[in-house]
Tab-separated table of C-alpha atoms and ligand atoms in Angstrom:
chain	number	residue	atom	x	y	z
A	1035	UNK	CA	93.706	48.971	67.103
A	1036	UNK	CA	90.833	46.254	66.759
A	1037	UNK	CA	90.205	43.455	69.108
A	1038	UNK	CA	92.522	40.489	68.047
A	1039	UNK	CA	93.108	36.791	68.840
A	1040	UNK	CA	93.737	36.231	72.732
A	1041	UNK	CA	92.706	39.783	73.285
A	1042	UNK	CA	95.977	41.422	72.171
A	1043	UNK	CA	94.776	44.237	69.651
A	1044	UNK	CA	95.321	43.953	66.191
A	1045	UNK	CA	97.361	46.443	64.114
A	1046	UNK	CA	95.151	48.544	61.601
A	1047	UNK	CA	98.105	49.085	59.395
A	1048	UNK	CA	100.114	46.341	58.544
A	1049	UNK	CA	103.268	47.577	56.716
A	1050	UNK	CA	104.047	43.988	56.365
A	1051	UNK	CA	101.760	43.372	53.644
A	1052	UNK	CA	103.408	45.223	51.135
A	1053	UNK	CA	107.026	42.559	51.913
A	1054	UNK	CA	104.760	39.337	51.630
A	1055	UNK	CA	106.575	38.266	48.016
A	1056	UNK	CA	109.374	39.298	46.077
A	1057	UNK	CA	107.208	40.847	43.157
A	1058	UNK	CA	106.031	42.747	45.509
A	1059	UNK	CA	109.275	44.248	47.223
A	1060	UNK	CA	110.491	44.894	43.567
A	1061	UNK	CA	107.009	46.349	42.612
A	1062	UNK	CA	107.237	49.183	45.945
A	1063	UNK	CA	111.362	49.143	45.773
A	1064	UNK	CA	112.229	53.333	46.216
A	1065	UNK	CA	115.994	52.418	45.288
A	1066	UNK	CA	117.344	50.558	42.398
A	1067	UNK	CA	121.263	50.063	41.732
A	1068	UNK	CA	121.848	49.851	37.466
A	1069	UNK	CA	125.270	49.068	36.073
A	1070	UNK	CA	125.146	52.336	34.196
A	1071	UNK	CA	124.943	54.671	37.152
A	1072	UNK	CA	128.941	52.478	38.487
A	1073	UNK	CA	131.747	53.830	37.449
A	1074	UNK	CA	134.896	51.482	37.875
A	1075	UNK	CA	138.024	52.904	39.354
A	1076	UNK	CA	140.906	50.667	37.466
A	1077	UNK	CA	144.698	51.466	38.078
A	1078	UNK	CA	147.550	51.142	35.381
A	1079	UNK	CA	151.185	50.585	35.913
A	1080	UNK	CA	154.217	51.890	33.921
A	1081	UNK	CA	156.239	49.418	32.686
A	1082	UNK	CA	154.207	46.330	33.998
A	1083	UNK	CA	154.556	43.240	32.505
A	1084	UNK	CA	151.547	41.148	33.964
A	1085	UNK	CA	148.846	42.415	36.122
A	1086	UNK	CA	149.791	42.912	39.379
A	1087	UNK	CA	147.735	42.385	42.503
A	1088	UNK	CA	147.234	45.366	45.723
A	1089	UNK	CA	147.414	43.139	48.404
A	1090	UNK	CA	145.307	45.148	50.151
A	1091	UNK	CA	142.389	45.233	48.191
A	1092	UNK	CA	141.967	41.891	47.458
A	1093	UNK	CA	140.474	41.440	43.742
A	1094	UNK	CA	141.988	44.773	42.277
A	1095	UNK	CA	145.061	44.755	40.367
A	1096	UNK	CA	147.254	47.395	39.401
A	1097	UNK	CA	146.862	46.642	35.316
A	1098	UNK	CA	149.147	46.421	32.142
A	1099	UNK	CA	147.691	48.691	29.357
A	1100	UNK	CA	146.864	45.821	27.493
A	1101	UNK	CA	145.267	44.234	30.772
A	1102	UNK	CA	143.908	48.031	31.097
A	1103	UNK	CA	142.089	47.750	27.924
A	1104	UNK	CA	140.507	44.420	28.328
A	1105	UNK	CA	139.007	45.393	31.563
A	1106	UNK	CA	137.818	48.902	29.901
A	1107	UNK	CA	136.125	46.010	26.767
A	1108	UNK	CA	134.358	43.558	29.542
A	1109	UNK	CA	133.419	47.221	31.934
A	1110	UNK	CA	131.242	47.931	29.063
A	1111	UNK	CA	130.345	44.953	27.811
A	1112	UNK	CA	128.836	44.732	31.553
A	1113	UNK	CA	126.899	47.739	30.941
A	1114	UNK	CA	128.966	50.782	33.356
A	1115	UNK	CA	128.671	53.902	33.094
A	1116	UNK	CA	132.545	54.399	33.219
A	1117	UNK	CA	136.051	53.813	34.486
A	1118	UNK	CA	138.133	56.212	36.060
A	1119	UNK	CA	141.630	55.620	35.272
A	1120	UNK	CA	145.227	56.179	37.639
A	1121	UNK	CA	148.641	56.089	36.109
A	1122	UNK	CA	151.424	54.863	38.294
A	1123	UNK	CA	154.654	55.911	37.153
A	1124	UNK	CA	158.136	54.631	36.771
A	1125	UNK	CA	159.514	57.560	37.804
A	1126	UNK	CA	158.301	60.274	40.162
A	1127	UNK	CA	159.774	63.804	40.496
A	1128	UNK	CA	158.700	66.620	42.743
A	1129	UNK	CA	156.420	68.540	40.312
A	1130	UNK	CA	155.122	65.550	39.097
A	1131	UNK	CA	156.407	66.055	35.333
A	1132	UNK	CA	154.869	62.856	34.428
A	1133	UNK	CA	151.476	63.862	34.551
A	1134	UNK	CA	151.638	66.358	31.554
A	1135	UNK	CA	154.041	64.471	29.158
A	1136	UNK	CA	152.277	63.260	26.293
A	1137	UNK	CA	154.401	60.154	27.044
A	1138	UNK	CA	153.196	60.001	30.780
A	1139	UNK	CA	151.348	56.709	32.269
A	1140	UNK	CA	147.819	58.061	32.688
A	1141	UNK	CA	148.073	59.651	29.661
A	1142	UNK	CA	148.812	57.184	26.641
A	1143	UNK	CA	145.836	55.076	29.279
A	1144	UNK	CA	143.501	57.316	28.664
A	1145	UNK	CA	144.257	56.935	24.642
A	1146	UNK	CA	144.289	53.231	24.804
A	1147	UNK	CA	140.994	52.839	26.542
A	1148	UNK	CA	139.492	55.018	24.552
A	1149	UNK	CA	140.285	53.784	21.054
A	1150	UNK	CA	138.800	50.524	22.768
A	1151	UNK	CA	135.722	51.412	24.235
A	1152	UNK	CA	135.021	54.501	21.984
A	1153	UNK	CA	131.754	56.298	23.469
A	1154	UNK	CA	130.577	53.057	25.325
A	1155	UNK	CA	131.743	54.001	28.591
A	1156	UNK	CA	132.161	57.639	29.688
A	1157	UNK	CA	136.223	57.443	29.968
A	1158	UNK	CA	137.145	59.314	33.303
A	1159	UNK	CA	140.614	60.307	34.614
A	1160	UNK	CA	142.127	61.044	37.859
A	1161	UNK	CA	143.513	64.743	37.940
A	1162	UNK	CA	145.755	65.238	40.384
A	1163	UNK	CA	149.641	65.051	41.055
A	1164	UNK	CA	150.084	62.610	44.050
A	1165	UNK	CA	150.303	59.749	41.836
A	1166	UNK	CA	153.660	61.775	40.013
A	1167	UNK	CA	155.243	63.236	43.053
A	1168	UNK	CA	158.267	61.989	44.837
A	1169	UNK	CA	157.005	63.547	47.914
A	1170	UNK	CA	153.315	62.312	47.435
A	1171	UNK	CA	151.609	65.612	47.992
A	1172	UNK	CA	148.358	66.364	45.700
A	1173	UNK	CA	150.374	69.263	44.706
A	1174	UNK	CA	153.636	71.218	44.250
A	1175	UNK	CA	155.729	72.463	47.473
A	1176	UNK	CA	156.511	75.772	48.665
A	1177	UNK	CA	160.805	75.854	49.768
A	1178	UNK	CA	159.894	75.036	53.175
A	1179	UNK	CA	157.565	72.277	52.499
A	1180	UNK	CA	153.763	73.291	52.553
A	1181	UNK	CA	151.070	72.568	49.633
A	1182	UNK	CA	151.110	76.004	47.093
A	1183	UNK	CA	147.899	75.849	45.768
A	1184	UNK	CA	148.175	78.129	43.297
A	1185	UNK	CA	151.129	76.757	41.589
A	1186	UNK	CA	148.997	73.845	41.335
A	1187	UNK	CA	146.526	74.979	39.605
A	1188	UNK	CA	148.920	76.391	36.626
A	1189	UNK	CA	150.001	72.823	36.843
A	1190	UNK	CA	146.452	71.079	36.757
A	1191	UNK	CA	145.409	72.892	33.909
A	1192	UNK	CA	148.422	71.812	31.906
A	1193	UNK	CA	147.698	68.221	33.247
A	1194	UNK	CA	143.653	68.462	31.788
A	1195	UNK	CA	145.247	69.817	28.786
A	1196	UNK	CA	147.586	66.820	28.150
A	1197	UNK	CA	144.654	64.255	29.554
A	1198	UNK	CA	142.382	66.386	26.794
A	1199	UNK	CA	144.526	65.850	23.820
A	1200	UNK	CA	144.624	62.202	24.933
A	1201	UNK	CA	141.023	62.195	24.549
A	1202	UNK	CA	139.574	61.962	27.646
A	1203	UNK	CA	135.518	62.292	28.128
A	1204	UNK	CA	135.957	63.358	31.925
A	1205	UNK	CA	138.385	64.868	34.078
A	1206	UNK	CA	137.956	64.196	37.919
A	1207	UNK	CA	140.330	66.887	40.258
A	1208	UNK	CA	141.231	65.257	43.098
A	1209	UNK	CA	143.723	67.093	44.760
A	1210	UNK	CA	141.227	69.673	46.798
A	1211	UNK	CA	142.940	73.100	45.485
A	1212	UNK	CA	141.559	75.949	45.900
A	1213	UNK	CA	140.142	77.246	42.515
A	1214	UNK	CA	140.791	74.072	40.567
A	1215	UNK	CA	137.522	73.926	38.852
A	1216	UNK	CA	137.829	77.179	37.317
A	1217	UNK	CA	141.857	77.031	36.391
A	1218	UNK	CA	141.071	73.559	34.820
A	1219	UNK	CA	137.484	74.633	32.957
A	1220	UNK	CA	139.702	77.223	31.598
A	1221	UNK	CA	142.608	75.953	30.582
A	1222	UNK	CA	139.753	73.172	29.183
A	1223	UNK	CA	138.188	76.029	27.269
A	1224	UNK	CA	141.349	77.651	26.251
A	1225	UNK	CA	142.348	75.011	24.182
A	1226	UNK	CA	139.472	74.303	22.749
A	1227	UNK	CA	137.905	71.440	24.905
A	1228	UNK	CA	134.931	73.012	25.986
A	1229	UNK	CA	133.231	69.124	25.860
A	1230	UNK	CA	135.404	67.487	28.164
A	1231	UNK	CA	133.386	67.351	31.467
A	1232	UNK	CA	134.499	67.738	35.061
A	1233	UNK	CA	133.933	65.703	37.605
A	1234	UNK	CA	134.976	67.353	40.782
A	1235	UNK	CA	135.629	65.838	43.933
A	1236	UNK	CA	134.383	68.341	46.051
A	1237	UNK	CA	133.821	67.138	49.682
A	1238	UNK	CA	137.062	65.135	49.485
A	1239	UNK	CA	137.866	64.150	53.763
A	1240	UNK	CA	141.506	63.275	55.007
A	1241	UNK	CA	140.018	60.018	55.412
A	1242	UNK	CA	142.063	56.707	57.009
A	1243	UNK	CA	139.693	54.838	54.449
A	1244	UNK	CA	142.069	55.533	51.814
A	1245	UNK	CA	144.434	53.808	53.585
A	1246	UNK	CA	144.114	51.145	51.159
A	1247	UNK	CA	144.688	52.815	47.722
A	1248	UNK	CA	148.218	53.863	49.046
A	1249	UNK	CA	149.371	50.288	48.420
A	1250	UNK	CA	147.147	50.434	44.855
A	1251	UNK	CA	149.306	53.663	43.712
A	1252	UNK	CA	152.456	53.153	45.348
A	1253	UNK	CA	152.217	56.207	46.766
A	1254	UNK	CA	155.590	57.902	48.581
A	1255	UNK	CA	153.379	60.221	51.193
A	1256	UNK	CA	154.530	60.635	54.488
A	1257	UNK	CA	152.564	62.780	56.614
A	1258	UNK	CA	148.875	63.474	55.773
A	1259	UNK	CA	146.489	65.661	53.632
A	1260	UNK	CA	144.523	67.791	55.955
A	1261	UNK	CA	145.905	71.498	55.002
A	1262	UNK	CA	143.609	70.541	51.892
A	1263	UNK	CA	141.542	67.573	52.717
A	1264	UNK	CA	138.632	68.460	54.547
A	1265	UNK	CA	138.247	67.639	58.545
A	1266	UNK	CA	135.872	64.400	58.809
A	1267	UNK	CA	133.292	66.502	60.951
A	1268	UNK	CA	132.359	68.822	58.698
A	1269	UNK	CA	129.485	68.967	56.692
A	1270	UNK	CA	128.375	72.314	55.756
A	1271	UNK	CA	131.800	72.845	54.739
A	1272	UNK	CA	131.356	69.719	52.040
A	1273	UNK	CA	128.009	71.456	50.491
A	1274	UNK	CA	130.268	75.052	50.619
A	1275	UNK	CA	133.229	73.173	48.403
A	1276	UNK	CA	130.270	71.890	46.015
A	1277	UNK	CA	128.365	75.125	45.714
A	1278	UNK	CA	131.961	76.455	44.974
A	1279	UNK	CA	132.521	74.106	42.181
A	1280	UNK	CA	128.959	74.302	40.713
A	1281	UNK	CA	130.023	77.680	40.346
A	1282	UNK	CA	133.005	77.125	38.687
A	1283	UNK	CA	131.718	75.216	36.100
A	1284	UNK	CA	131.959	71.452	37.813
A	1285	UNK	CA	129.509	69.397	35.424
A	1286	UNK	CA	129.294	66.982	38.768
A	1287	UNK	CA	130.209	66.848	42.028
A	1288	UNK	CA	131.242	63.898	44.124
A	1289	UNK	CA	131.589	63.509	47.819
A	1290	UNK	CA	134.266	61.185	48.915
A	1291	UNK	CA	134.233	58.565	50.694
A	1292	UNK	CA	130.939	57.464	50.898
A	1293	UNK	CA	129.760	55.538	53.621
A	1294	UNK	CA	130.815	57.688	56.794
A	1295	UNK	CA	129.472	60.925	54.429
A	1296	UNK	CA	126.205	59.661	53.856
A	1297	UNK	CA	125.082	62.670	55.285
A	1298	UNK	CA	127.246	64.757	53.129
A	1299	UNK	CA	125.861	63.203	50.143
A	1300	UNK	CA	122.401	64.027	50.966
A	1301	UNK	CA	123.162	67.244	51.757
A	1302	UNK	CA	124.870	68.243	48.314
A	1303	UNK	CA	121.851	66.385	46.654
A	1304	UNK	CA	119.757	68.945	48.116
A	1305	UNK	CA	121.802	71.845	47.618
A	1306	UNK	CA	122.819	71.182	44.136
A	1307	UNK	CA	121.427	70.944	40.515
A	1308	UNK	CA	124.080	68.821	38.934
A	1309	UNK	CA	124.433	64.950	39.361
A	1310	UNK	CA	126.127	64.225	42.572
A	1311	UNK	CA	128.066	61.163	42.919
A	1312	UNK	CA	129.417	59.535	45.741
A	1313	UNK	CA	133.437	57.246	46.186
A	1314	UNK	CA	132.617	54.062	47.450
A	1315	UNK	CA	136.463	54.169	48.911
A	1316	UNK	CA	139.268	51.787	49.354
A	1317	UNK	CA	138.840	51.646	52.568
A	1318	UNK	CA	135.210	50.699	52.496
A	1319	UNK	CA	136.317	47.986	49.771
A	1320	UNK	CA	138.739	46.082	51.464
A	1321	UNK	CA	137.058	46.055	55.063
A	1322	UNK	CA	133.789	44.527	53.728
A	1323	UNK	CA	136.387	42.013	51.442
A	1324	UNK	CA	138.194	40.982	54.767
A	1325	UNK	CA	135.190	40.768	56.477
A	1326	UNK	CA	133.824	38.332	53.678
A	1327	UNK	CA	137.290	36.240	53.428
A	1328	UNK	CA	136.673	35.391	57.244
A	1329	UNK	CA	132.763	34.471	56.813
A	1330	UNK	CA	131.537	36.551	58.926
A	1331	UNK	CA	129.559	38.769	56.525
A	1332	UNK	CA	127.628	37.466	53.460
A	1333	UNK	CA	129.344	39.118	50.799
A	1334	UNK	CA	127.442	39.608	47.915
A	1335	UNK	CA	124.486	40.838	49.568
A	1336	UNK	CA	126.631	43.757	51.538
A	1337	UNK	CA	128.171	44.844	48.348
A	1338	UNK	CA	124.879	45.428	46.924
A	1339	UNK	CA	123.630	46.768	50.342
A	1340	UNK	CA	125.957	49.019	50.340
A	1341	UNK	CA	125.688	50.470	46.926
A	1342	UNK	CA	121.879	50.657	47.540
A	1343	UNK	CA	122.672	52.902	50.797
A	1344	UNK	CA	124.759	55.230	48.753
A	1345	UNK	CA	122.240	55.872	46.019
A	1346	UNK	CA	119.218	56.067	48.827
A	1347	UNK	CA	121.406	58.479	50.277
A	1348	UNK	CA	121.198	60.849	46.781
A	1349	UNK	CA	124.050	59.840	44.826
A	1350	UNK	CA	123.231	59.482	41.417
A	1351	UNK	CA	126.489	57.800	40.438
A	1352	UNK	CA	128.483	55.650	42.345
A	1353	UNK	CA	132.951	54.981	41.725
A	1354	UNK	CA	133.439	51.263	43.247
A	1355	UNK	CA	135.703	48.798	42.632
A	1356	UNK	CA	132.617	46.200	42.791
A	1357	UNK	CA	131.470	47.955	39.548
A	1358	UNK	CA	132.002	45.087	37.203
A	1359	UNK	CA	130.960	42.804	39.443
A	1360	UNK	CA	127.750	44.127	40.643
A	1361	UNK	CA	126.442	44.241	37.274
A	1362	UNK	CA	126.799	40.840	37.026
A	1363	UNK	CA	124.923	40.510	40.401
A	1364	UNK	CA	122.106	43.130	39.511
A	1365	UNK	CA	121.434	40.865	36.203
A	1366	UNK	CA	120.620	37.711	38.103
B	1831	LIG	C1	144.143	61.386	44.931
B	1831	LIG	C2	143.142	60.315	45.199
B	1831	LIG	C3	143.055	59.489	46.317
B	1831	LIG	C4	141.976	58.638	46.103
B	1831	LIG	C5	141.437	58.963	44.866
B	1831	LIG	N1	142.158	60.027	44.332
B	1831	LIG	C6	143.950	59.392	47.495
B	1831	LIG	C7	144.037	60.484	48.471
B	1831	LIG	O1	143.466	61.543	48.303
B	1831	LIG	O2	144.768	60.289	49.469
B	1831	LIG	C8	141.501	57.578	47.042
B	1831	LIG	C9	140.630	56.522	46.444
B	1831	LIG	C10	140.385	55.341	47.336
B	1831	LIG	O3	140.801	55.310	48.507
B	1831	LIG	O4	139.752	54.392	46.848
B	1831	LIG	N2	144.714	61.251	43.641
C-alpha cells in the first residue's frame, strides 16, 4: 500500500476497476447462461381437456398434448436445448403397465412433440415408474412391500424400448436402480437404438425439494424414497453413482437437485468426462416463486442468479422450469 488521501493507504490492486461499466463486467464475465444449455421439464396429462395449473408451482401447468406441443413449438422457437417430458396417467396399477403400452401417456407425448419440433430441441423423457404406480414407488414391490431393483430393471428396459419406438432423442432414468444404465443401454442396443442417448440421474437425493412436483404428477407415494435415493450428506457417494453410470454407458450424468448439491456438481465435473448437468428442482422453483409473489426477492434477477450459480458450479446443462422464460430474459 501507497500513501493515500488523509493518510489512509491506498490499495495497489483495485479489483474494482475491472466492475466500473457494464461492457466491462460482460467483457471479464467467467459464466454465461445460453438458452441452449436449459432444458424445460413440461408435464402432460391423460385425458386433459385444458391445461391445468400445479398449484404449487405457480406458472407450470400440467399440459394437454395439444397444449404439450405448443409449448415444445415456442421451447424452441426460444432457442432450448430441450424438454423433458412426464406422462400422468388415468390409470395407475402396481407395475406401472402404463409406462410400456404403446398407448401409454408419456409415450404417444413423446411422438407428438417430436413430429413438432423434429431435431430442434433434443426431446428428453422421464424413465421411471412412479408416475404409473398405484403405490408411487420408482419401482416394482417385493410381496412384503420393499423396492426389487432388479425386477425393475427388466421393466425399465421395456419402458426405453416403448419410449424408443416412440422416437425419443433421450432417455433420463430416474428411479436410482441399481444397474439401470446398463439394463436400459442394452435393452437400447438390443433393439436396435444404439442412438438414443441416456441421460442418467445419477446423484439423485431423497430430497424435501421435490415436495413440489408431487402435486405436478399426482403422485400416490406414501412413505419416502431413501432405500434408493441417496442420503442428503453424501457426496462421494454422488461422484461413485456417476463413475458407475459413465461406466455403464450414461452419455450424461445429472446431479439432482441442484442448489443444496452444488458441491456435488462440482465434484462429478471433476471426476467425469461426459457433460454433467444439474435439476434445478421443484422445490427450488416454487420457494424462489413464493418468495417473489410476496416482494421480498427481485425475481427475475434470482432466477438468473441462480442458473448462473449452477453452471459456475460445473453443470453444463441445466433442467428448470424457468427455461422458456430465461431465454427471453438472457435476450434482453
Ligand atoms: C421421478 C422424478 C422425481 C422428480 C423427477 N423425476 C420425483 C422423485 O424422485 O421423487 C422430481 C423433479 C422435481 O422435483 O422438480 N420420476
Amino acid at each position: 500500500m501507497t500513501g493515500g488521501a488523509s493518510g489512509v493507504p491506498s490499495p495497489v490492486t483495485r479489483p474494482r476497476r475491472l466492475r466500473t461499466t457494464q461492457a466491462l463486467r460482460s467483457l471479464v464475465a467467467e459464466t454465461r447462461v445460453v438458452p441452449e444449455h436449459l432444458v424445460l421439464p413440461m408435464f402432460v396429462r391423460e385425458g386433459a381437456s385444458s391445461p391445468i395449473p400445479i398449484a404449487a408451482m405457480p406458472g407450470v401447468v400440467q399440459h394437454t398434448r395439444d397444449s404439450l406441443r405448443k409449448a415444445a413449438q415456442e421451447a424452441a422457437e426460444v432457442g432450448l436445448g430441450g424438454v423433458m417430458l412426464f406422462g400422468i396417467p388415468e390409470h395407475k396399477d402396481d407395475v406401472g403397465s402404463g409406462a410400456i403400452d404403446p398407448a401409454g401417456i408419456l409415450n404417444v407425448a413423446i411422438a407428438d412433440v417430436v413430429a413438432e419440433v423434429g431435431d430442434a430441441l433434443t426431446v428428453m423423457s422421464d424413465l421411471c415408474l412412479d408416475e404409473f404406480t398405484d403405490h408411487g414407488h420408482c419401482g416394482v414391490l417385493t410381496p412384503d412391500g420393499r423396492v426389487d431393483n432388479d425386477r425393475t430393471l427388466a421393466a425399465y428396459a421395456e419402458m426405453a424400448l416403448a419410449q424408443a419406438d416412440a422416437g425419443i432423442d433421450m432417455v433420463g432414468p430416474s428411479g436410482m436402480m441399481d444397474g439401470q444404465v446398463a439394463a436400459i443401454r442394452g435393452a437400447l442396443d438390443g433393439g436396435g437404438h444404439t442412438d438414443v442417448a441416456i441421460l442418467a440421474y445419477s446423484a439423485k437425493y431423497a430430497s424435501a425439494f421435490f415436495g413440489p412436483f408431487r402435486e405436478a404428477v399426482d403422485s400416490s407415494l406414501e412413505g419416502d424414497r431413501r432405500t434408493y435415493q441417496q442420503d442428503p450428506g453424501n457426496a462421494r457417494e454422488g461422484v461413485r453413482e456417476a463413475l458407475l453410470d459413465v461406466a455403464e454407458g450414461a452419455d450424461i450424468v445429472m446431479v439432482k437437485p441442484a442448489l443444496g448439491y452444488l458441491d456435488v456438481v462440482r465434484r462429478v465435473r471433476e471426476a467425469v468426462d461426459v457433460p454433467v448437468a444439474a435439476y434445478n428442482v421443484s422445490g427450488e422453483y416454487s420457494m424462489l416463486e413464493a418468495a417473489a409473489a410476496h416482494g421480498w426477492i427481485e425475481r427475475e434477477r434470482a432466477v438468473l442468479e441462480v442458473l448462473t450459480s449452477i453452471r459456475r458450479a460445473g453443470a453444463d446443462v441445466i433442467l428448470t422450469y424457468w427455461a422458456a422464460e430465461a431465454a427471453g430474459l438472457l435476450a434482453r
